[in-house]
Amino acid sequence: MDLPPVGLGTMGVADAGTIERAIDVGYRHLDTAQIYDNESVVGEGVAASDVAREELTVAAKLWVDSLAAEDVRPGTEASLERLGLDAVDLLYVHRPRGDYDPEATLPALDAVREAGLARHVGLSNFEPAQLDRAREVLDSPVAAHQVEFHPYYGDRELLADAQTHDYPLVAYSPLIGGDAFDDPVLTDVAEKHDTSPAAVSIAWALSHDNVVTIPKASSPAHLEANYAARRLTLDPEDIERIDAIDRERELFPE
């Protein structure tokens, strides 16, 4: 599955106008989830946009209480109703927790895809062994894997898996929950390139093969700045400096 380098993470977005503005800026990948409680907001923004539906990739995620085999299709249909769509382009298992059972959940997701309610099936927050098992059970290839990935945290084994099997690793929280703005290394590299630390953090993520990003933003200025970061190319020494940051912070641990 091809995904653009910078999409929009919508957690916390409560205004359909933000979605419409993002599409106007150029975003074509919109990521939401049942647990964000804003699928209707995303759907309203998509409906208000002048961009054709087929030009957009809308991704949704089933929460842990919608992963029992008998709940996958009703949960998907409920998300589609809130989104106002006939199908999503990418449907994730949000976390392999709660009612998740690979032998039951994943065939139900295959059935949802075969019924035309989702075009691709993705996974989110999986561990390597869980990815391997999912590949064994799913009829279709894993279309994408969404994980936390930023200069303070990133599982290199998961990155290697995405590169080996050639699917997008979708990096959420690429701005480190806002800490990117205050990091001295990111700030120094940003000054060198006459840009922002946020742009540097996004560009660092994109410097890895198979990685795409979904930074959150709501203001017009931040929407435009994050989207423009896809054009920033860091020098090898910049990447080395960022790789060497001696701080580990996982924002969303299990």
PDB file of C-alpha atoms in Angstrom, residues 73-169:
ATOM      1  CA  ARG A  73     -18.168  -6.255  11.153  1.00  0.00           C
ATOM      2  CA  PRO A  74     -20.679  -4.393  13.377  1.00  0.00           C
ATOM      3  CA  GLY A  75     -17.829  -2.272  14.720  1.00  0.00           C
ATOM      4  CA  THR A  76     -16.649  -1.493  11.213  1.00  0.00           C
ATOM      5  CA  GLU A  77     -20.159  -0.626  10.063  1.00  0.00           C
ATOM      6  CA  ALA A  78     -20.606   1.683  13.059  1.00  0.00           C
ATOM      7  CA  SER A  79     -17.387   3.505  12.175  1.00  0.00           C
ATOM      8  CA  LEU A  80     -18.470   3.827   8.556  1.00  0.00           C
ATOM      9  CA  GLU A  81     -21.820   5.249   9.622  1.00  0.00           C
ATOM     10  CA  ARG A  82     -20.092   7.871  11.758  1.00  0.00           C
ATOM     11  CA  LEU A  83     -17.667   8.661   8.946  1.00  0.00           C
ATOM     12  CA  GLY A  84     -20.448   8.824   6.380  1.00  0.00           C
ATOM     13  CA  LEU A  85     -18.494   6.508   4.078  1.00  0.00           C
ATOM     14  CA  ASP A  86     -19.212   3.275   2.270  1.00  0.00           C
ATOM     15  CA  ALA A  87     -15.702   1.996   2.967  1.00  0.00           C
ATOM     16  CA  VAL A  88     -12.431   2.988   4.571  1.00  0.00           C
ATOM     17  CA  ASP A  89      -9.181   2.622   2.701  1.00  0.00           C
ATOM     18  CA  LEU A  90      -7.308   1.188   5.664  1.00  0.00           C
ATOM     19  CA  LEU A  91      -8.762  -0.574   8.712  1.00  0.00           C
ATOM     20  CA  TYR A  92      -6.455  -1.270  11.636  1.00  0.00           C
ATOM     21  CA  VAL A  93      -6.496  -3.415  14.713  1.00  0.00           C
ATOM     22  CA  HIS A  94      -5.727  -0.547  17.111  1.00  0.00           C
ATOM     23  CA  ARG A  95      -3.993  -2.716  19.703  1.00  0.00           C
ATOM     24  CA  PRO A  96      -3.676  -6.498  20.011  1.00  0.00           C
ATOM     25  CA  ARG A  97      -5.381  -6.409  23.409  1.00  0.00           C
ATOM     26  CA  GLY A  98      -8.846  -6.890  24.872  1.00  0.00           C
ATOM     27  CA  ASP A  99     -10.920  -9.135  22.621  1.00  0.00           C
ATOM     28  CA  TYR A 100      -8.103  -9.619  20.102  1.00  0.00           C
ATOM     29  CA  ASP A 101      -7.510 -13.232  19.100  1.00  0.00           C
ATOM     30  CA  PRO A 102      -5.523 -13.630  15.878  1.00  0.00           C
ATOM     31  CA  GLU A 103      -7.308 -16.829  14.879  1.00  0.00           C
ATOM     32  CA  ALA A 104     -10.717 -15.164  15.254  1.00  0.00           C
ATOM     33  CA  THR A 105     -10.162 -11.439  14.744  1.00  0.00           C
ATOM     34  CA  LEU A 106      -8.054 -11.550  11.606  1.00  0.00           C
ATOM     35  CA  PRO A 107     -10.342 -13.807   9.523  1.00  0.00           C
ATOM     36  CA  ALA A 108     -13.184 -11.448  10.476  1.00  0.00           C
ATOM     37  CA  LEU A 109     -11.104  -8.543   9.160  1.00  0.00           C
ATOM     38  CA  ASP A 110     -10.452 -10.466   5.955  1.00  0.00           C
ATOM     39  CA  ALA A 111     -14.215 -10.915   5.624  1.00  0.00           C
ATOM     40  CA  VAL A 112     -14.793  -7.189   6.112  1.00  0.00           C
ATOM     41  CA  ARG A 113     -12.254  -6.472   3.390  1.00  0.00           C
ATOM     42  CA  GLU A 114     -13.799  -9.028   1.046  1.00  0.00           C
ATOM     43  CA  ALA A 115     -17.215  -7.446   1.665  1.00  0.00           C
ATOM     44  CA  GLY A 116     -15.839  -4.124   0.433  1.00  0.00           C
ATOM     45  CA  LEU A 117     -16.096  -2.280   3.753  1.00  0.00           C
ATOM     46  CA  ALA A 118     -12.323  -1.822   3.982  1.00  0.00           C
ATOM     47  CA  ARG A 119      -9.849  -1.845   1.114  1.00  0.00           C
ATOM     48  CA  HIS A 120      -6.818  -2.819   3.177  1.00  0.00           C
ATOM     49  CA  VAL A 121      -6.129  -4.304   6.609  1.00  0.00           C
ATOM     50  CA  GLY A 122      -3.480  -2.818   8.874  1.00  0.00           C
ATOM     51  CA  LEU A 123      -2.096  -3.459  12.332  1.00  0.00           C
ATOM     52  CA  SER A 124      -1.108  -1.053  15.081  1.00  0.00           C
ATOM     53  CA  ASN A 125       1.102  -1.384  18.163  1.00  0.00           C
ATOM     54  CA  PHE A 126       2.021  -5.000  17.436  1.00  0.00           C
ATOM     55  CA  GLU A 127       5.178  -6.713  18.637  1.00  0.00           C
ATOM     56  CA  PRO A 128       7.362  -8.647  16.164  1.00  0.00           C
ATOM     57  CA  ALA A 129       6.019 -12.071  17.146  1.00  0.00           C
ATOM     58  CA  GLN A 130       2.459 -10.782  16.855  1.00  0.00           C
ATOM     59  CA  LEU A 131       3.216  -9.459  13.375  1.00  0.00           C
ATOM     60  CA  ASP A 132       4.559 -12.846  12.340  1.00  0.00           C
ATOM     61  CA  ARG A 133       1.434 -14.591  13.584  1.00  0.00           C
ATOM     62  CA  ALA A 134      -0.831 -12.069  11.870  1.00  0.00           C
ATOM     63  CA  ARG A 135       0.918 -12.681   8.558  1.00  0.00           C
ATOM     64  CA  GLU A 136       0.320 -16.403   8.947  1.00  0.00           C
ATOM     65  CA  VAL A 137      -3.409 -15.924   9.548  1.00  0.00           C
ATOM     66  CA  LEU A 138      -4.377 -13.037   7.253  1.00  0.00           C
ATOM     67  CA  ASP A 139      -5.333 -13.827   3.665  1.00  0.00           C
ATOM     68  CA  SER A 140      -4.070 -10.452   2.494  1.00  0.00           C
ATOM     69  CA  PRO A 141      -0.677  -8.872   3.178  1.00  0.00           C
ATOM     70  CA  VAL A 142      -0.334  -6.510   6.124  1.00  0.00           C
ATOM     71  CA  ALA A 143      -0.971  -3.172   4.410  1.00  0.00           C
ATOM     72  CA  ALA A 144       0.599  -0.966   7.111  1.00  0.00           C
ATOM     73  CA  HIS A 145       1.779  -1.050  10.706  1.00  0.00           C
ATOM     74  CA  GLN A 146       1.187   2.023  12.841  1.00  0.00           C
ATOM     75  CA  VAL A 147       3.522   2.550  15.792  1.00  0.00           C
ATOM     76  CA  GLU A 148       5.044   5.251  17.956  1.00  0.00           C
ATOM     77  CA  PHE A 149       8.236   6.388  16.217  1.00  0.00           C
ATOM     78  CA  HIS A 150      10.210   9.572  16.879  1.00  0.00           C
ATOM     79  CA  PRO A 151      13.738  10.667  17.905  1.00  0.00           C
ATOM     80  CA  TYR A 152      13.145   9.570  21.508  1.00  0.00           C
ATOM     81  CA  TYR A 153      11.598   6.199  20.777  1.00  0.00           C
ATOM     82  CA  GLY A 154      11.393   3.671  17.985  1.00  0.00           C
ATOM     83  CA  ASP A 155      11.564  -0.104  17.792  1.00  0.00           C
ATOM     84  CA  ARG A 156      14.218  -0.913  15.219  1.00  0.00           C
ATOM     85  CA  GLU A 157      12.999  -4.488  14.920  1.00  0.00           C
ATOM     86  CA  LEU A 158       9.590  -3.216  13.831  1.00  0.00           C
ATOM     87  CA  LEU A 159      11.245  -0.859  11.357  1.00  0.00           C
ATOM     88  CA  ALA A 160      13.276  -3.728   9.940  1.00  0.00           C
ATOM     89  CA  ASP A 161      10.126  -5.827   9.589  1.00  0.00           C
ATOM     90  CA  ALA A 162       8.438  -3.088   7.569  1.00  0.00           C
ATOM     91  CA  GLN A 163      11.475  -2.786   5.333  1.00  0.00           C
ATOM     92  CA  THR A 164      11.856  -6.539   4.893  1.00  0.00           C
ATOM     93  CA  HIS A 165       8.203  -7.076   4.014  1.00  0.00           C
ATOM     94  CA  ASP A 166       7.898  -3.725   2.212  1.00  0.00           C
ATOM     95  CA  TYR A 167       4.903  -2.104   3.864  1.00  0.00           C
ATOM     96  CA  PRO A 168       4.600   1.399   5.361  1.00  0.00           C
ATOM     97  CA  LEU A 169       5.533   1.907   8.987  1.00  0.00           C
TER      98      LEU A 169
END
